[in-house]
Coordinates of C-alpha atoms and ligand atoms in Angstrom, one line a residue:
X15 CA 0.0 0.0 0.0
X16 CA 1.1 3.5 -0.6
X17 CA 0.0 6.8 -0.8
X18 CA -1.6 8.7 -3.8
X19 CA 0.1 11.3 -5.7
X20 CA -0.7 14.9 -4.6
X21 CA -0.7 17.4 -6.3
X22 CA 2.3 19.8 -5.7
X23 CA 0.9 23.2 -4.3
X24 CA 2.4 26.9 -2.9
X25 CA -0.6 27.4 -0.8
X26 CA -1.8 25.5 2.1
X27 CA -5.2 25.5 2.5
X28 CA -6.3 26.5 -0.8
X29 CA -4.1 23.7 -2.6
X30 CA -4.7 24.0 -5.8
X31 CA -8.4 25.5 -6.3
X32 CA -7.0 28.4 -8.3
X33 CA -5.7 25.9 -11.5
X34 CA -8.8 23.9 -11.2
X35 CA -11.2 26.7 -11.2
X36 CA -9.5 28.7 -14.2
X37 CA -9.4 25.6 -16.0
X38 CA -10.3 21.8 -15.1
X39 CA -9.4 20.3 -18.0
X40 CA -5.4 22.4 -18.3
X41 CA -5.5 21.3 -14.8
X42 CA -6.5 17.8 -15.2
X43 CA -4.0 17.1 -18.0
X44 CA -1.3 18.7 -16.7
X45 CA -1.4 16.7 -13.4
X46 CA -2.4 13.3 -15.8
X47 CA 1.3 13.8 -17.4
X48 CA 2.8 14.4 -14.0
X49 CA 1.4 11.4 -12.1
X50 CA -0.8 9.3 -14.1
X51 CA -4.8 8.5 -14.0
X52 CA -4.5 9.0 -10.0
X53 CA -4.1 12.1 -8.1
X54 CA -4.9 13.7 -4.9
X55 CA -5.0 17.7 -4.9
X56 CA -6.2 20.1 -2.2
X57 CA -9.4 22.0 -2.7
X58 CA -9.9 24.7 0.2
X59 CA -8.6 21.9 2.5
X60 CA -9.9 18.9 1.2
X61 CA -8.6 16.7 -0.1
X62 CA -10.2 15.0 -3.5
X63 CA -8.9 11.6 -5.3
X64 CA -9.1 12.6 -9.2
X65 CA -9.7 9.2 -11.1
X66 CA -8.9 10.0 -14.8
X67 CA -10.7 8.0 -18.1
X68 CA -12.8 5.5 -18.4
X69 CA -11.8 3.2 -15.6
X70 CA -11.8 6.3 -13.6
X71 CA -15.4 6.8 -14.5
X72 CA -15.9 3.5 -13.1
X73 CA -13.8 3.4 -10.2
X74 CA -16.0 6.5 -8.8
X75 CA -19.5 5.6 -10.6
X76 CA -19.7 2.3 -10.0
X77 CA -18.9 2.6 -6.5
X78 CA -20.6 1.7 -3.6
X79 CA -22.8 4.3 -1.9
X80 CA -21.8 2.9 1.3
X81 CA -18.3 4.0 0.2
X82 CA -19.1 6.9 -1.6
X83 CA -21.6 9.6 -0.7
X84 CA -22.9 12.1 -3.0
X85 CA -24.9 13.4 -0.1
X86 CA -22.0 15.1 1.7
X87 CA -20.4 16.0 -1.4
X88 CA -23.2 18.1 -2.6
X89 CA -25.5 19.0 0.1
X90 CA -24.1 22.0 1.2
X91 CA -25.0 23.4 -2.0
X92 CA -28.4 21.7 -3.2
X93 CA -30.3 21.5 0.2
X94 CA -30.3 24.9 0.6
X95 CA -31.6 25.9 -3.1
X96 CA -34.1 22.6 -3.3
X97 CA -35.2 22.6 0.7
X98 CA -34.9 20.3 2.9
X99 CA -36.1 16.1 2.6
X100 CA -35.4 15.5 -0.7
X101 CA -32.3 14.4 -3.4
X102 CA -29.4 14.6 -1.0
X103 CA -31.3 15.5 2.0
X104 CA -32.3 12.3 2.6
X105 CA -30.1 9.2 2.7
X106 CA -29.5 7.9 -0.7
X107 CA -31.9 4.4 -0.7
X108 CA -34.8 7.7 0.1
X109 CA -33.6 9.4 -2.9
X110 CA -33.5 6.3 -4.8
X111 CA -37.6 6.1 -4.3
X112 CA -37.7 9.7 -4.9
X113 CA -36.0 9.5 -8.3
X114 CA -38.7 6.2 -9.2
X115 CA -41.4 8.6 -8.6
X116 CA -39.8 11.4 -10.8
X117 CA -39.4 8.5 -13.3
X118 CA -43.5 8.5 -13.3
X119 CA -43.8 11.5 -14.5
X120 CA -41.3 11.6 -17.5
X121 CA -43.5 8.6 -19.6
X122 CA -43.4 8.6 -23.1
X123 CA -47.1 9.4 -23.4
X124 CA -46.4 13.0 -22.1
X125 CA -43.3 13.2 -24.2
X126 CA -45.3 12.6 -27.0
X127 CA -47.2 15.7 -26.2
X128 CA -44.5 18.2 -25.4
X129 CA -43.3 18.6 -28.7
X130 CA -45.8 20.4 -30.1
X131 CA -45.9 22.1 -26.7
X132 CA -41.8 23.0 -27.5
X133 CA -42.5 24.0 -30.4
X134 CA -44.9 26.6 -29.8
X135 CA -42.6 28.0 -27.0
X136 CA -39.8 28.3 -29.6
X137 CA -42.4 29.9 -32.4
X138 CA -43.7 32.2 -29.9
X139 CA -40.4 33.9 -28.8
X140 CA -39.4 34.2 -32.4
X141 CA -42.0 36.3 -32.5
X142 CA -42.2 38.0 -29.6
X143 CA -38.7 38.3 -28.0
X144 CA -36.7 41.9 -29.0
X145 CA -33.7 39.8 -29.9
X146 CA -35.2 38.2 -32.7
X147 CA -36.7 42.3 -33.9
X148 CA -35.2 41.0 -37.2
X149 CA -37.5 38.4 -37.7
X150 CA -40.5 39.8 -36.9
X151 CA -40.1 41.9 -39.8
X152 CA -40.8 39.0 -42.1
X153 CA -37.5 40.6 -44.3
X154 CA -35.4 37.2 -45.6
X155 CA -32.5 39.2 -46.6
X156 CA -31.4 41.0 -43.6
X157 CA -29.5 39.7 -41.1
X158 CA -30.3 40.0 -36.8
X159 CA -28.1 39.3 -33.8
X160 CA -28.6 37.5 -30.4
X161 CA -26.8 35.8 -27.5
X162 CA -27.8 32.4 -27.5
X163 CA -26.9 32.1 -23.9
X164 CA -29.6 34.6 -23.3
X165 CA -31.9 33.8 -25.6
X166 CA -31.7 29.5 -24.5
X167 CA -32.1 30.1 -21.0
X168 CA -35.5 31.9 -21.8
X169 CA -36.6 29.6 -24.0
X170 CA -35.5 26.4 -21.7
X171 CA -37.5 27.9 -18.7
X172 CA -40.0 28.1 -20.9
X173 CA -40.4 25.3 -22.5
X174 CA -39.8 23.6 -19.1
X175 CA -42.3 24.9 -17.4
X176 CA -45.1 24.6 -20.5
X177 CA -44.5 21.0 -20.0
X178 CA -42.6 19.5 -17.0
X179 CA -43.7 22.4 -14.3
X180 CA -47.1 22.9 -14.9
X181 CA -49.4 25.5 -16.2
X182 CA -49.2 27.4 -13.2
X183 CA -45.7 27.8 -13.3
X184 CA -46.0 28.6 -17.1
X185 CA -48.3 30.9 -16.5
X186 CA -46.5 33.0 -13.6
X187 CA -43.4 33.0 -15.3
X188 CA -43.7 37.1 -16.8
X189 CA -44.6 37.6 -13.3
X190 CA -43.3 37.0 -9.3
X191 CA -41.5 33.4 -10.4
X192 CA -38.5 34.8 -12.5
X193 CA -37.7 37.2 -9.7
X194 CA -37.9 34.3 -7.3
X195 CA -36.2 31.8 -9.6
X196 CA -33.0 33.9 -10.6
X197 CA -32.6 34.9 -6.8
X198 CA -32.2 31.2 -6.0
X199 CA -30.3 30.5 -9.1
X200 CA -27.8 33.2 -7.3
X201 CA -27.6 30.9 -5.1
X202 CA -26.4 27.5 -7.0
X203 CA -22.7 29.0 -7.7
X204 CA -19.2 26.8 -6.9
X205 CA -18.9 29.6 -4.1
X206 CA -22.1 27.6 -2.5
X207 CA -20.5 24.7 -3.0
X208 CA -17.1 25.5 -1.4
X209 CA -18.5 28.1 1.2
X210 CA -21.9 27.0 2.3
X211 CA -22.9 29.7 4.7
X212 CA -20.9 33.0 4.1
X213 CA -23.0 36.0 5.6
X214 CA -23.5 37.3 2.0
X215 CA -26.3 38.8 0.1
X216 CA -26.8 36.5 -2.5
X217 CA -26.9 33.7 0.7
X218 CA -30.1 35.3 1.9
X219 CA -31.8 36.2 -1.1
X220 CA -31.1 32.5 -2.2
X221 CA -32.9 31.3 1.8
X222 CA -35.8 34.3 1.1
X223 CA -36.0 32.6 -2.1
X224 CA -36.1 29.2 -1.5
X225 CA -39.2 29.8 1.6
X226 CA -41.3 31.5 -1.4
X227 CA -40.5 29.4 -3.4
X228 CA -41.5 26.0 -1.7
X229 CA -44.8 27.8 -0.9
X230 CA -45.5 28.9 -4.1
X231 CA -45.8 24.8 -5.1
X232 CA -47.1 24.0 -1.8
X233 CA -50.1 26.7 -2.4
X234 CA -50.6 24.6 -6.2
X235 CA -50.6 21.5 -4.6
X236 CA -53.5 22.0 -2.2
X237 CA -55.4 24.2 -5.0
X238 CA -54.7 21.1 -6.9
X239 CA -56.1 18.7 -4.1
X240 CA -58.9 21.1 -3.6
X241 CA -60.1 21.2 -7.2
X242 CA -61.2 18.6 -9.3
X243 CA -59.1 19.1 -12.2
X244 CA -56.5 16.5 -13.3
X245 CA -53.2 17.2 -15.4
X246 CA -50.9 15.2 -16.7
X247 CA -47.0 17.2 -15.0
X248 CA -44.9 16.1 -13.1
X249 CA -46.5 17.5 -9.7
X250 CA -49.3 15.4 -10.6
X251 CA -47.5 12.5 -11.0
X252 CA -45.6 13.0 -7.5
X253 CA -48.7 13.8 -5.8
X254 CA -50.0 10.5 -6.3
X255 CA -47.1 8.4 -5.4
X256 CA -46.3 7.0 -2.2
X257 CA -43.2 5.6 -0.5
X258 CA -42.3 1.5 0.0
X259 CA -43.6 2.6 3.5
X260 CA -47.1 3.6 2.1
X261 CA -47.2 6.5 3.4
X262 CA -47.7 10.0 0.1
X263 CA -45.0 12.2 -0.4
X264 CA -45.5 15.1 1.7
X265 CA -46.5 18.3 0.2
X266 CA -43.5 19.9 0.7
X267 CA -41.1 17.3 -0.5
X268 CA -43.4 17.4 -4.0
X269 CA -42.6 21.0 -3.6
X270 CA -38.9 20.3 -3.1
X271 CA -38.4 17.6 -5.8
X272 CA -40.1 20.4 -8.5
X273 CA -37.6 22.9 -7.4
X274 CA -34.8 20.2 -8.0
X275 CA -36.0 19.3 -11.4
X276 CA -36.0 22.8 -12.4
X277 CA -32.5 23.9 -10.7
X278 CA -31.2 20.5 -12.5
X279 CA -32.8 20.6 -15.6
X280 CA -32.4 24.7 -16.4
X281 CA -28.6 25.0 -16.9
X282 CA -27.7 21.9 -18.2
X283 CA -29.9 21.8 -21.3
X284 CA -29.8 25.8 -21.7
X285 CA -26.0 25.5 -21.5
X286 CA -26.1 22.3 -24.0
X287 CA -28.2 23.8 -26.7
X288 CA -26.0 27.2 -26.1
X289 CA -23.1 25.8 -27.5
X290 CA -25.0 23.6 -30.3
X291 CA -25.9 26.8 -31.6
X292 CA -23.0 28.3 -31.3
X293 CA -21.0 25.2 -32.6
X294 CA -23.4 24.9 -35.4
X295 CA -23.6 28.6 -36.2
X296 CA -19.6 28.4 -36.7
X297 CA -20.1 25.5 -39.4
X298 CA -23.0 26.6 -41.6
X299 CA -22.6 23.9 -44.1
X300 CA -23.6 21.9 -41.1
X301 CA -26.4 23.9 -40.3
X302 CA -27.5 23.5 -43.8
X303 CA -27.6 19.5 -43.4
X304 CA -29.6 19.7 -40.6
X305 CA -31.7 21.8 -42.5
X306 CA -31.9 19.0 -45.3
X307 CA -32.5 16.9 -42.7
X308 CA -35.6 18.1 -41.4
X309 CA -36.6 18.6 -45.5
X310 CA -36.3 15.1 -46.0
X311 CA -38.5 13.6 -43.1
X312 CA -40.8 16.4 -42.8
X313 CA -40.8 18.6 -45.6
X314 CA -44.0 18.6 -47.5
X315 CA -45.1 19.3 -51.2
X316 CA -45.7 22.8 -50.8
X317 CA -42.5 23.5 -49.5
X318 CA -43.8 23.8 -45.7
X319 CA -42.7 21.2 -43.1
X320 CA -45.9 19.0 -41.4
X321 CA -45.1 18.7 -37.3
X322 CA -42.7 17.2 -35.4
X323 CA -43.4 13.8 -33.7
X324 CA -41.9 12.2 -30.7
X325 CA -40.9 9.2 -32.8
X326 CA -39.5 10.8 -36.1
X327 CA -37.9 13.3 -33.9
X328 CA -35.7 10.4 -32.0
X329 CA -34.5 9.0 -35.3
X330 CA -33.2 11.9 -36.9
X331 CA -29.4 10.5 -37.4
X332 CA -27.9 14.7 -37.6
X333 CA -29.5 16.1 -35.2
X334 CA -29.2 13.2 -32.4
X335 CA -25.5 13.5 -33.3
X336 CA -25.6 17.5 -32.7
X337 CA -26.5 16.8 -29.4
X338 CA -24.2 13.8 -28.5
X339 CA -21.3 15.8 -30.1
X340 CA -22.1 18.6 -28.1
X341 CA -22.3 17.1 -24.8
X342 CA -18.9 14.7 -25.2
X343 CA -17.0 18.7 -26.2
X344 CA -19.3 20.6 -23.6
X345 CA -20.4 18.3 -20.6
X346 CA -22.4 20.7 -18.7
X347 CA -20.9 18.4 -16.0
X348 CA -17.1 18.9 -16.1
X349 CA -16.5 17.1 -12.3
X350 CA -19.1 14.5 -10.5
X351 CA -17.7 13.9 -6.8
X352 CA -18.3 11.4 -4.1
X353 CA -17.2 11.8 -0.2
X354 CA -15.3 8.8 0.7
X355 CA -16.9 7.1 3.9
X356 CA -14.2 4.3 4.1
X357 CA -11.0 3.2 3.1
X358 CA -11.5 2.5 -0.4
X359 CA -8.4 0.3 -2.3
X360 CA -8.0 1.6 -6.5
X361 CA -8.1 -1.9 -8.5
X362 CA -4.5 -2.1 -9.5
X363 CA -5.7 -3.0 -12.8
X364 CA -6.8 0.7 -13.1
X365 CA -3.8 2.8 -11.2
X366 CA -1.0 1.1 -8.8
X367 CA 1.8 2.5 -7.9
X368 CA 4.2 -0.1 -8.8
X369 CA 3.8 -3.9 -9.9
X370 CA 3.6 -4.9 -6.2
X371 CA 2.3 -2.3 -4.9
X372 CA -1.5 -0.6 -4.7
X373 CA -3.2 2.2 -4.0
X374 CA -6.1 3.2 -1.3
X375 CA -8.4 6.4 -1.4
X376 CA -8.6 6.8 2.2
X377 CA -11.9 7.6 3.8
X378 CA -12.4 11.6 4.2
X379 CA -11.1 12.1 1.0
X380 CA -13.2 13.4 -1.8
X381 CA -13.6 11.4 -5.2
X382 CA -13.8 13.3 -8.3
X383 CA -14.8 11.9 -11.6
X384 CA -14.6 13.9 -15.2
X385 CA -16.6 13.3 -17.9
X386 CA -14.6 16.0 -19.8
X387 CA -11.3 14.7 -19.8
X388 CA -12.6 11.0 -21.1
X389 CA -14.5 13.1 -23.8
X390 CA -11.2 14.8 -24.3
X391 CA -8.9 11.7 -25.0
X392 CA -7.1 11.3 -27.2
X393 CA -6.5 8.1 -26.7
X394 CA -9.8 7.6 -27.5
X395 CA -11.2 10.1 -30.2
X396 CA -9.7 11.5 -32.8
X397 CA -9.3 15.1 -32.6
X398 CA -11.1 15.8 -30.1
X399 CA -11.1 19.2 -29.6
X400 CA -12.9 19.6 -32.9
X401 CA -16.8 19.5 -32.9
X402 CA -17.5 17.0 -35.7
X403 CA -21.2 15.4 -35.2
X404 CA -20.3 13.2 -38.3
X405 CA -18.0 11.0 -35.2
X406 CA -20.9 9.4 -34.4
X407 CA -22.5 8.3 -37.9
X408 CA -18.7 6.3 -38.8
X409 CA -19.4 3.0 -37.6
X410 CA -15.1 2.2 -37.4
X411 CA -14.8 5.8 -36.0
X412 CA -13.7 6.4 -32.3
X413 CA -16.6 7.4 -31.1
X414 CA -18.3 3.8 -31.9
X415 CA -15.6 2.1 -31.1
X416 CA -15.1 3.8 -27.1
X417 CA -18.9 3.3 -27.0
X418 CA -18.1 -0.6 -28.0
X419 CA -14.9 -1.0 -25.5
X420 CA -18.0 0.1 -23.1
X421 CA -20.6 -2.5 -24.1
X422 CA -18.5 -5.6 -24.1
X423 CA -16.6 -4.0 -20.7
X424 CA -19.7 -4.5 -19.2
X425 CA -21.2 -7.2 -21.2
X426 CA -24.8 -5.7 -21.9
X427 CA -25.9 -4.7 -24.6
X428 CA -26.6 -0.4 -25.1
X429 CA -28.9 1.4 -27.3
X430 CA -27.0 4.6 -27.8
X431 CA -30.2 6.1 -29.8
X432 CA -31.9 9.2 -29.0
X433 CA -31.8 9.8 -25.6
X434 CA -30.9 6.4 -24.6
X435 CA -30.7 4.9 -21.3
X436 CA -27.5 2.9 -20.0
X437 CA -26.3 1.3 -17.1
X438 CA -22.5 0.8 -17.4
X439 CA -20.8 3.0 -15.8
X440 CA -16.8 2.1 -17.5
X441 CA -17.1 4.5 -20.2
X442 CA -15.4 7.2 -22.1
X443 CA -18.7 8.9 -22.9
X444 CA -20.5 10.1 -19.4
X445 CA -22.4 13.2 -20.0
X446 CA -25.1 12.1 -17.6
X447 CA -23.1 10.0 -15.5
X448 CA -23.9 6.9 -14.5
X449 CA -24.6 4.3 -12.0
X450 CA -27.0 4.8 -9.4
X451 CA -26.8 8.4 -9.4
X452 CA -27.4 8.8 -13.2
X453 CA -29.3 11.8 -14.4
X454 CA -33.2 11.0 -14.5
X455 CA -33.9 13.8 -17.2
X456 CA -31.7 12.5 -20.5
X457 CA -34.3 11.4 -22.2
X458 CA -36.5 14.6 -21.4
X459 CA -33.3 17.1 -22.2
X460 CA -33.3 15.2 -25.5
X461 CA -36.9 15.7 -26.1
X462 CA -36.1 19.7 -25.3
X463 CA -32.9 19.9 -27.0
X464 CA -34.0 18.2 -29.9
X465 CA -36.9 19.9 -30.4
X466 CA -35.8 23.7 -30.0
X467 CA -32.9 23.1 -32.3
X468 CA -34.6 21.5 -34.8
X469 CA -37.5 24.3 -34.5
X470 CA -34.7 26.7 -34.6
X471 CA -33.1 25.2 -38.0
X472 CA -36.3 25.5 -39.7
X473 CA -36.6 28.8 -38.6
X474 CA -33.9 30.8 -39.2
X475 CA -30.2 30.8 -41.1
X476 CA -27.4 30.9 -38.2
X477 CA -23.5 32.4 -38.6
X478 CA -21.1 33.3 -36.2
X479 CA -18.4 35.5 -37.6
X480 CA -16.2 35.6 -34.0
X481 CA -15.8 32.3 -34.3
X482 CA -17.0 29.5 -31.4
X483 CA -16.0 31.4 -27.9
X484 CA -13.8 30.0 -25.4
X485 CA -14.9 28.5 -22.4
X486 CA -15.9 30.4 -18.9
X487 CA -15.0 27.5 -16.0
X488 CA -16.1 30.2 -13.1
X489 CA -19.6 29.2 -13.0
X490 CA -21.1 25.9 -11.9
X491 CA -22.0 25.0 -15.1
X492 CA -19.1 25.5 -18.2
X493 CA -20.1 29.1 -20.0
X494 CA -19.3 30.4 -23.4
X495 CA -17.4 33.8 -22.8
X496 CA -17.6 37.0 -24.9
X497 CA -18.3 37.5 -28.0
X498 CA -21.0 35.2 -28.4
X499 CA -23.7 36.5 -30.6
X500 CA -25.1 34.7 -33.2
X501 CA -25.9 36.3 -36.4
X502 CA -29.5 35.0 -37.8
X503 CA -31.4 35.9 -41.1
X504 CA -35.0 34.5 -41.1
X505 CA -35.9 31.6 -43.6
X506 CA -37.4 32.2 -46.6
X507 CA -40.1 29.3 -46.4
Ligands
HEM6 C1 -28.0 13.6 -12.4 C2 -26.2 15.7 -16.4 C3 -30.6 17.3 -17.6 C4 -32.3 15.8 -13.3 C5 -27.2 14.0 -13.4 C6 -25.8 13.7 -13.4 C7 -25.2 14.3 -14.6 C8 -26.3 15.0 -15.2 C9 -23.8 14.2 -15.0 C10 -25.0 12.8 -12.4 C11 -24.4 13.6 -11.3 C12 -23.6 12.8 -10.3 O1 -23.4 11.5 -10.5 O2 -23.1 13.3 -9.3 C13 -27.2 16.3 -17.1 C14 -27.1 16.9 -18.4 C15 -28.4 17.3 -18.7 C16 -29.3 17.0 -17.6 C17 -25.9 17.0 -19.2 C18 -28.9 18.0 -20.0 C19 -28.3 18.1 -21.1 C20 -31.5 17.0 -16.5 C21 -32.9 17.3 -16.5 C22 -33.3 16.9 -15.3 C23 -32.2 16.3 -14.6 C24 -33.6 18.0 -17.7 C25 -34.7 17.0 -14.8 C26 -35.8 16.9 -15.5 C27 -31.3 15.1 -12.7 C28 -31.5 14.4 -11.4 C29 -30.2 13.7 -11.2 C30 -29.3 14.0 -12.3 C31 -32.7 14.3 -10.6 C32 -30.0 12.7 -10.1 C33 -28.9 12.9 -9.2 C34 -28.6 11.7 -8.4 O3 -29.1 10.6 -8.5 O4 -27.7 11.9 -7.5 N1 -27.5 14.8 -14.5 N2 -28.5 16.4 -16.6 N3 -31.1 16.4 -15.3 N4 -30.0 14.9 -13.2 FE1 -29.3 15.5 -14.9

């Protein structure tokens, strides 16, 4: 037995935050050709066990949750934002029932009927939003400007709330519920995270927040149990499950669990169709395919385009690879942690220290796996920093090969369609993790994504003369910085 690598650091307590907050990925690398797949480096005084790659993935993923917590590792941050008695609130085989009863609510049968309900959303802020001025002129020949960063986390509230939320939340969205939602979003930073209770403003706004909040679907749900009317959301769908126990979910944990889908659903598909654009907008020939694309399986004699449908809309080859390309290059994700609760030993068949020897994560550590830097490999995929969709269409390319080495590693058999749903956790390709903290809302943010960007393609031309912007690692979730705005010119059709 010996001990893991650390990082070397100047500073104490603060180890080596600074390089992993500027940049994850330099960071990650740089320490990968130092030491290897296994490192230790100090975060504000803890001390977090970086497993790099695939079998890092699954070292950390796969582990057992009564060797790895996600609760302690991200509580401080989420409990105050969601409230209290739900996700990490509660111990994890609590959670695990929560997340079956989310699971109720995301059926097929009410994807079916989002589209049209996306779509709308989409249409209507082409036509309404100032950004899009341009557009609502109806002139085909000049050319408009907007941030997509902006313009995607309107639309992505939106269209989450027309369909997931509820119409009540839909409805009060122009009014008291965007001030209430960006003050807790002020909330959700990696200062949270590192510095759970600093006597700062954005803290209490975030607390004043989160009480209104949680009343706000409290009041719905007992309007809801008062009334007669049935819909077909996801507080619906909570309100009438019930724990192994048999006793309901209580009104405030439905209240809760909404706040957590919306906190975990906003950024990471606002973010993700962000840089599609912006990725897509920098390659207009690719833009144009796409275009073709939705021509060929929708496009009808008159020259119009009939509606999208759940079904067509999950086998559209281009676009499904838009999004997977966009999430292996931008993982909303970049670092998915664990708090060690014991002595954990690394498989020497992943990282030892010698032929003899082995290594053990010991337990108040921190585990850290990235998604980014197995997207990044290039061991595994060929230039990788290049956004090329067409990766995943090459049957010998390295994208189906990694996703093969994953298959027959753990000896299932994967459907890597649209939105698909897997359950190894040894993988290059992690965007929504995996094992049994896997993201419950892939095959809704493919719905969403899917949708707005193939709305969006029909809609309008898209260029971006400033080139695809660098990335901003000083938020939670991985930001395109300045300049960023897209250059549009409305369709002629
Ligand atoms: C978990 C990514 C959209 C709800 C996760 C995890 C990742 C992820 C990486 C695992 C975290 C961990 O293991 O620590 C993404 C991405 C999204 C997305 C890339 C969009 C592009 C959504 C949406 C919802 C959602 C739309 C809700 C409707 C959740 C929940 C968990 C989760 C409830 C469970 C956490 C757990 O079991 O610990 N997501 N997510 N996500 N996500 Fe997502």
């Amino acid at each position: 037995k010996s001990d893991i690598p650390v990082v070397f650091h100047w500073l104490p307590i603060i180890g080596s935050a600074i390089e992993y907050g500027n940049n994850p990925l330099k960071f990650f690398l740089s320490c990968q050709e130092k030491y290897g797949d296994v490192f230790t480096f100090v975060l504000f005084g803890r001390h977090v066990t970086v497993a790099l790659g695939a079998k890092g993935n699954n070292f950390v993923l796969g582990g057992k949750s009564t060797a790895f917590g996600a609760e302690e590792a991200y509580q401080h941050l989420t409990t105050p934002v969601f409230g209290k008695d739900v996700v990490y609130d509660v111990p994890n085989h609590v959670f695990m029932e929560q997340k079956k009863f989310i699971k109720v609510g995301l059926t097929t049968d009410n994807f079916r009927k989002y589209v049209d309900m996306i779509v709308e959303e989409v249409e209507a802020f082409l036509e309404n939003d100032p950004a899009f001025e341009v557009y609502q002129t109806g002139d085909t020949t000049k050319w408009g400007q907007f941030d997509p960063l902006e313009a995607l986390a309107d639309i992505t509230i939106l269209t989450a709330s027309r369909t997931l939320q509820g119409k009540e939340i839909r409805s009060s969205l122009d009014k008291s519920f965007s001030k209430l939602y960006s003050d807790l979003d002020g909330g959700f930073t990696p200062v949270n995270f590192l510095f759970p209770n600093l006597p700062l403003e954005n803290y209490r706004k975030r607390d004043v927040a989160q009480r209104k909040m949680s009343e706000f679907y409290v009041d719905i749900i007992r309007k809801r149990k008062e009334g007669k009317q049935h819909e077909d959301d996801m507080i619906s769908a909570l309100m009438s499950q019930e724990y192994r126990s048999g006793s309901p979910l209580r009104d405030h944990e439905v209240a809760h669990l909404m706040i957590a889908l919306l906190m975990a659903g906003q950024h990471t598909s606002s973010i993700t169709s962000t840089w599609a654009l912006l990725n897509m907008a920098a390659k207009p020939g690719f833009v144009e395919a796409l275009y073709k694309e939705q021509v060929q399986y929708f496009g009808t004699a008159d020259g119009k385009f009939r509606s999208l449908t759940y079904e067509e809309l999950r086998a559209l080859p281009l676009l499904d690879a838009t999004i997977r390309e966009t999430l292996r290059l931008h993982p909303p994700i970049h670092s998915i942690m664990r708090y060690v609760r014991e002595d954990v030993p690394i498989p020497p068949t992943f990282a030892a220290p010698s032929k003899d020897g082995s290594y053990v994560v010991p337990k108040g550590n921190y585990v850290l796996a990235s998604p980014l830097v197995s997207q990044m490999d290039p061991k595994v995929w060929k230039k990788p920093s290049e956004w090329d969709p067409y990766r995943w269409s090459d049957p010998e390319g390295a994208a189906a090969q990694a996703l093969k080495t994953y298959v027959d590693g753990n000896g299932e058999k994967i459907d890597f369609g649209f939105g698909a749903v897997s359950k190894g956790t040894e993988s290059p390709y992690q965007p929504f993790g995996a094992g049994r903290h896997r993201c419950v809302g892939e095959q809704f943010a493919y719905l969403q994504l899917g949708t707005i960007l193939a709305t969006l393609v029909r809609k309008i031309e898209m260029r971006i003369p400033t080139g695809v912007p660098e990335n901003n690692y000083h938020t939670m979730i991985t930001m395109p910085k300045n300049p960023r705005h897209i250059h549009y010119r409305r369709r002629v059709s």
